[in-house]
Coordinates of C-alpha atoms and ligand atoms in Angstrom, one line a residue:
X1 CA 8.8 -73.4 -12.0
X2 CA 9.4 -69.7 -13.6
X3 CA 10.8 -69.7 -16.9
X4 CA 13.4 -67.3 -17.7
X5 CA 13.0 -64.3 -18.9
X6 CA 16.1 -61.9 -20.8
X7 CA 15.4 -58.7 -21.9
X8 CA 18.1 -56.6 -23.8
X9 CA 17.5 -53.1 -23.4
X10 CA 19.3 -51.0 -26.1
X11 CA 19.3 -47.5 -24.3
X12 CA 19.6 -44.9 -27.0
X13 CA 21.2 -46.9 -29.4
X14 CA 20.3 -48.6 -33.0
X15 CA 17.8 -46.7 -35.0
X16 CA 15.7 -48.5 -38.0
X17 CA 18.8 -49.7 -40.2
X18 CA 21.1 -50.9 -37.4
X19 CA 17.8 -52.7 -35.9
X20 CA 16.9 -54.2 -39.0
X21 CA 20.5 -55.5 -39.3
X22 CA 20.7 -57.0 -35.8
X23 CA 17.3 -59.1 -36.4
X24 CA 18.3 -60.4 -39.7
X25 CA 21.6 -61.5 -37.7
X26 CA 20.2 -63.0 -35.1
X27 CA 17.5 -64.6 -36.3
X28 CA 19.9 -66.8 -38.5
X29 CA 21.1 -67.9 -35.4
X30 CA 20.0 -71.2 -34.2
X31 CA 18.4 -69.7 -31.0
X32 CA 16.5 -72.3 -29.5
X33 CA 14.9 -70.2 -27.1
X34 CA 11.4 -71.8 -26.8
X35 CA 11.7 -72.9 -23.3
X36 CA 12.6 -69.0 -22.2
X37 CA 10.4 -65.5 -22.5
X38 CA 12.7 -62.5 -24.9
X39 CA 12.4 -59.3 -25.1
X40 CA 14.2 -56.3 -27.1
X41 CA 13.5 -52.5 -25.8
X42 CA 15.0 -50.3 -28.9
X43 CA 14.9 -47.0 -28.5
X44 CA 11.0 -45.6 -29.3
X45 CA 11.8 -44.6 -32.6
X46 CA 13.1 -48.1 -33.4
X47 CA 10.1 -49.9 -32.3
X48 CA 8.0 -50.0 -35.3
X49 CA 10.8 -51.1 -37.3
X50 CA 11.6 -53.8 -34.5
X51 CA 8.4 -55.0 -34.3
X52 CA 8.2 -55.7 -38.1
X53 CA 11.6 -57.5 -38.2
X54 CA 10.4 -59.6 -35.1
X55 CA 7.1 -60.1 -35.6
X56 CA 7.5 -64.1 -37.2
X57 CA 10.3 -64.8 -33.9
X58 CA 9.1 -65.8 -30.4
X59 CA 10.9 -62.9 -29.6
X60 CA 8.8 -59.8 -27.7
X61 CA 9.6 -55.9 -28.1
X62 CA 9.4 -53.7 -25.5
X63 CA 10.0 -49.8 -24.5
X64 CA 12.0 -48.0 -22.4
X65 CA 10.1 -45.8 -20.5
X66 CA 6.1 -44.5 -20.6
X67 CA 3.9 -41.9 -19.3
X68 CA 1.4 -43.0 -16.9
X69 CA -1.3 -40.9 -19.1
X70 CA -2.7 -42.4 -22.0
X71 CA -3.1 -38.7 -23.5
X72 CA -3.2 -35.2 -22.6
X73 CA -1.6 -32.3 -22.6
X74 CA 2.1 -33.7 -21.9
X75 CA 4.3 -32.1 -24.4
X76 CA 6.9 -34.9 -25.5
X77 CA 5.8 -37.7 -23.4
X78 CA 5.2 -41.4 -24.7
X79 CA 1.5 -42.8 -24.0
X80 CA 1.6 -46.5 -23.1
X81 CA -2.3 -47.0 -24.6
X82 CA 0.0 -45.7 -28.1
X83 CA 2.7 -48.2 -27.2
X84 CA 0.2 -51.3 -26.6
X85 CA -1.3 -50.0 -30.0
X86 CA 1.8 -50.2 -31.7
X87 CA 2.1 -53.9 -30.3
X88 CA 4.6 -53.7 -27.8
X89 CA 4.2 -55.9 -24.8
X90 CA 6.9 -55.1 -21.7
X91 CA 7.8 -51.4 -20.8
X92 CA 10.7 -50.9 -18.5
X93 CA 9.6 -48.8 -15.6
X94 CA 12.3 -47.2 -12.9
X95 CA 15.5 -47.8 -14.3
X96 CA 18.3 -46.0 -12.7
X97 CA 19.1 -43.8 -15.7
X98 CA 15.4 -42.0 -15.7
X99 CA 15.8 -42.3 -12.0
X100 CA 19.1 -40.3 -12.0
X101 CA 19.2 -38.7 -15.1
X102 CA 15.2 -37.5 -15.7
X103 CA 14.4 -37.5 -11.9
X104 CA 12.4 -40.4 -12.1
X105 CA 9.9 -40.7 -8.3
X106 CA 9.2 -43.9 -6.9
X107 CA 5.8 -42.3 -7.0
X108 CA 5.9 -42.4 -11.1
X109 CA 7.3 -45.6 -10.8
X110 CA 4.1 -46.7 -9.2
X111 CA 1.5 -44.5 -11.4
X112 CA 3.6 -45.7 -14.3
X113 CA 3.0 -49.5 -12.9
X114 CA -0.6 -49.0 -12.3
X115 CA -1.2 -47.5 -16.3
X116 CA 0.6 -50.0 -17.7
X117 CA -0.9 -53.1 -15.7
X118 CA -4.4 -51.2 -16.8
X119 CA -3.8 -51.9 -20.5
X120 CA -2.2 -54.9 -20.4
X121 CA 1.0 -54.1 -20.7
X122 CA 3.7 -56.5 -18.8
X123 CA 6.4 -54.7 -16.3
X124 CA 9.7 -54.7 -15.7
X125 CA 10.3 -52.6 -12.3
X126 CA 14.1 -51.8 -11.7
X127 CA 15.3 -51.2 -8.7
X128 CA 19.1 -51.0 -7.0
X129 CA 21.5 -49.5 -4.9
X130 CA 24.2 -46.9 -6.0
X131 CA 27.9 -48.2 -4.9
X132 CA 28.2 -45.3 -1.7
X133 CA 25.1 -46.9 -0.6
X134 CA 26.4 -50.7 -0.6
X135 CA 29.6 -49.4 1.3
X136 CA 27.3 -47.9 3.4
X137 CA 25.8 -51.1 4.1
X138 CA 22.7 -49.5 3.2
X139 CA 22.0 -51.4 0.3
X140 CA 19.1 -53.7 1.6
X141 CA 17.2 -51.0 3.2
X142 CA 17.6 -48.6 -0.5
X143 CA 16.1 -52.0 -2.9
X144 CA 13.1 -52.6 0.0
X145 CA 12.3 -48.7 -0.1
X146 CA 12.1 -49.0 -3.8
X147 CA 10.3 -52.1 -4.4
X148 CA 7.4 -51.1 -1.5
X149 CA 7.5 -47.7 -3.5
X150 CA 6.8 -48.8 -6.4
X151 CA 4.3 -51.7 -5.6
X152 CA 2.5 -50.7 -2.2
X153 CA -1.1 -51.1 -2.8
X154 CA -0.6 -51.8 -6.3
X155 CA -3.4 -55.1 -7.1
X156 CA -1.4 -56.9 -9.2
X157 CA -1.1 -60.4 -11.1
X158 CA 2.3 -62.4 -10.6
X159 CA 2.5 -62.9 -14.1
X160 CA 2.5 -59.6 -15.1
X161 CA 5.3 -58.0 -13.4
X162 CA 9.0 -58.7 -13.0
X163 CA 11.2 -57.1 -11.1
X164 CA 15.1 -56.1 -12.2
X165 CA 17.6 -55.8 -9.5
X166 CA 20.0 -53.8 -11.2
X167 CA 22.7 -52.9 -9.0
X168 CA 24.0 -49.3 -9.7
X169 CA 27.4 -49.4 -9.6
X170 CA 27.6 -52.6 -12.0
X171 CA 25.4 -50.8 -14.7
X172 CA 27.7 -50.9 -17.7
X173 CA 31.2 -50.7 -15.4
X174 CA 32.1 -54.4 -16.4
X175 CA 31.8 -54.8 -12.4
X176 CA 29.0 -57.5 -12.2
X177 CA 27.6 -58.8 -8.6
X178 CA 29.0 -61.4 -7.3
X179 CA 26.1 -64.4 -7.6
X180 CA 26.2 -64.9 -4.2
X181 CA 25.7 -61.1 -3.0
X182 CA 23.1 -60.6 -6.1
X183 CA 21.3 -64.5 -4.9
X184 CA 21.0 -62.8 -1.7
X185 CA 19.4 -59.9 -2.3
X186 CA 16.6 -61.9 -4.7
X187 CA 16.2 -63.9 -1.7
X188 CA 15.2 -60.5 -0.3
X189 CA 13.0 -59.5 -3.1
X190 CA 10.9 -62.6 -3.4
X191 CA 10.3 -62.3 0.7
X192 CA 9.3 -58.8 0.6
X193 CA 6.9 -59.8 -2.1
X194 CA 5.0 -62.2 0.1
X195 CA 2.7 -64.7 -1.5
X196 CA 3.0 -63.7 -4.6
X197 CA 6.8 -63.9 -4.4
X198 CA 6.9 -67.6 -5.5
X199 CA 5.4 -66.5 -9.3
X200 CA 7.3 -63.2 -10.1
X201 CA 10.2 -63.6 -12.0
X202 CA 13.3 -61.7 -10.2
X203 CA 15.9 -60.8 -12.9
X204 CA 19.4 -59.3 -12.4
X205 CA 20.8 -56.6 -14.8
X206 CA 24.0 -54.7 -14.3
X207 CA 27.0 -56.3 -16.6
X208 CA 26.0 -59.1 -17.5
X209 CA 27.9 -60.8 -20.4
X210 CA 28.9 -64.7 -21.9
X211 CA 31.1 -64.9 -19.5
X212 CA 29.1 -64.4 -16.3
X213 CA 25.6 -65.0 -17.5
X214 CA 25.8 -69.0 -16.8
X215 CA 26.8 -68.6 -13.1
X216 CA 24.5 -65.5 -12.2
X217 CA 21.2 -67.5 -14.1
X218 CA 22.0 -70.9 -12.0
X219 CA 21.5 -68.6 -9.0
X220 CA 18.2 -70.3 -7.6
X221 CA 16.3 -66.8 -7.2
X222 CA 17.6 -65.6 -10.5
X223 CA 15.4 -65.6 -12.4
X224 CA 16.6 -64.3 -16.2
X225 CA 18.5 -60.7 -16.8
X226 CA 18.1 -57.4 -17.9
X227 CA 21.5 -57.4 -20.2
X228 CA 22.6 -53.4 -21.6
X229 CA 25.5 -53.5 -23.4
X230 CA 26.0 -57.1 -24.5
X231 CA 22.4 -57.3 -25.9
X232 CA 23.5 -54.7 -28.5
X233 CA 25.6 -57.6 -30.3
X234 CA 23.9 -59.9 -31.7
X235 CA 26.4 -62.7 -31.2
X236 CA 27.0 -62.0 -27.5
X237 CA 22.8 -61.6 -27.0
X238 CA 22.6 -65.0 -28.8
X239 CA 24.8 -66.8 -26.9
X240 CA 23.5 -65.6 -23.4
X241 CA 19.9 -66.6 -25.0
X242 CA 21.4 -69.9 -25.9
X243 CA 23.0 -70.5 -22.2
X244 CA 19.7 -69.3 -20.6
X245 CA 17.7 -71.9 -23.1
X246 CA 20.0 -75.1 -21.9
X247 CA 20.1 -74.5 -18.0
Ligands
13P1 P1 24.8 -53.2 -18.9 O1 24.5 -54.7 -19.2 O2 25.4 -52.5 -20.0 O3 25.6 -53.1 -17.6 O4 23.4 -52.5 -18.6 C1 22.5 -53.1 -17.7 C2 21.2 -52.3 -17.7 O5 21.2 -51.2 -17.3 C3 20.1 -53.0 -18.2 O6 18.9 -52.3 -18.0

């Protein structure tokens, strides 16, 4: 049995105050949430702060991004041995924006992967189609290319990484996968990860909201979700926590 796992990745928004406020919000909530694994990813800046405000909840933080250095000459760049020392304990790897936006490779995908599994740091991979590619009916080919780019010859432990399927064209459009088509494609995922398939947790990210979250997570290869904007408000994040924590 996996358990669930949510993360809410914050983009660039909510610096200290605004992070401070959310946590003292949501952690009046009656979140129930031992059964499931959480994690926040503020923006870097946000992270000490978020780790303070966090650090007596079950709930994890996480980063956005990471270099696959732990130092050097790298002008700008965010070392994941800093990160681990900070306390963080999931960095987001791959996600479309860095892959669109920064020119994010599969290849730094995978020396990202391989840094972070080095120090201990747990994964989430993002991969997913763009919406020219699903009406191309290329979409299957596009998440296989990703996932074998990221992981080939990676050695890694199941419990360590997770991987997003984060479908382009639903990334903050309101336009959410159907279950079905989004079940399918985990399907995919969990058999192109071979034996270790059974143990990795398969999440789904791309609009995911109160109103969707219940049918998406009772998907059978679904195995939690990556949630953008609805994670920024503390009552919507809650009450997706609270649905994941009853099914
Ligand atoms: P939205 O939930 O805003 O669509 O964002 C999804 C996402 O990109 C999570 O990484």
């Amino acid at each position: 049995m996996r358990r669930f796992l949510i993360g809410g990745n914050w983009k660039l928004n909510k610096g200290i105050i605004e992070t401070s406020e959310f946590a003292t919000y949501l952690l009046k909530k009656d979140l129930n949430i031992n059964n499931i694994d959480v994690f926040i990813a503020p923006p870097f800046t946000s992270i000490p702060k978020a780790l303070e405000v966090f650090a007596n909840s079950t709930i994890s933080i996480g980063a956005q991004n990471m270099f696959w250095e732990e130092k050097g000459a790298y002008t700008g760049e965010i070392s994941p041995k800093f990160l681990k020392e900070l306390g963080v304990q999931w960095v987001i790897i791959g996600h479309s924006e860095r892959r669109a936006i920064f020119g994010e490779t599969d290849e730094w995908v995978r020396k990202k992967l391989n840094m972070a599994l080095h120090l201990g740091l747990k994964v989430v991979i993002c991969i997913g189609e763009t919406e020219e590619e699903r009406e191309e009916g290329k979409e299957k080919e596009v998440v296989e290319n990703q996932l074998k780019g990221a992981i080939e010859g990676v050695e890694f432990d199941a419990s360590m990484i997770s991987i997003a399927y984060e479908p382009i064209w639903a990334i903050g459009t309101g336009k959410t996968a159907k279950p079905s088509d989004a079940e399918e494609m985990h399907n995919l995922i969990r058999e192109l990860l071979g034996e270790k398939g059974d143990k990795v947790r398969i999440i789904y990210g791309g609009s995911v909201k109160v109103h969707n979250a219940e049918e998406l997570l009772l998907q059978e290869n679904i195995d939690g979700a990556l949630i953008g904007g609805a994670s920024l408000d503390y009552e919507s994040f809650a009450e997706i926590l609270k649905i994941a924590g009853e099914i």
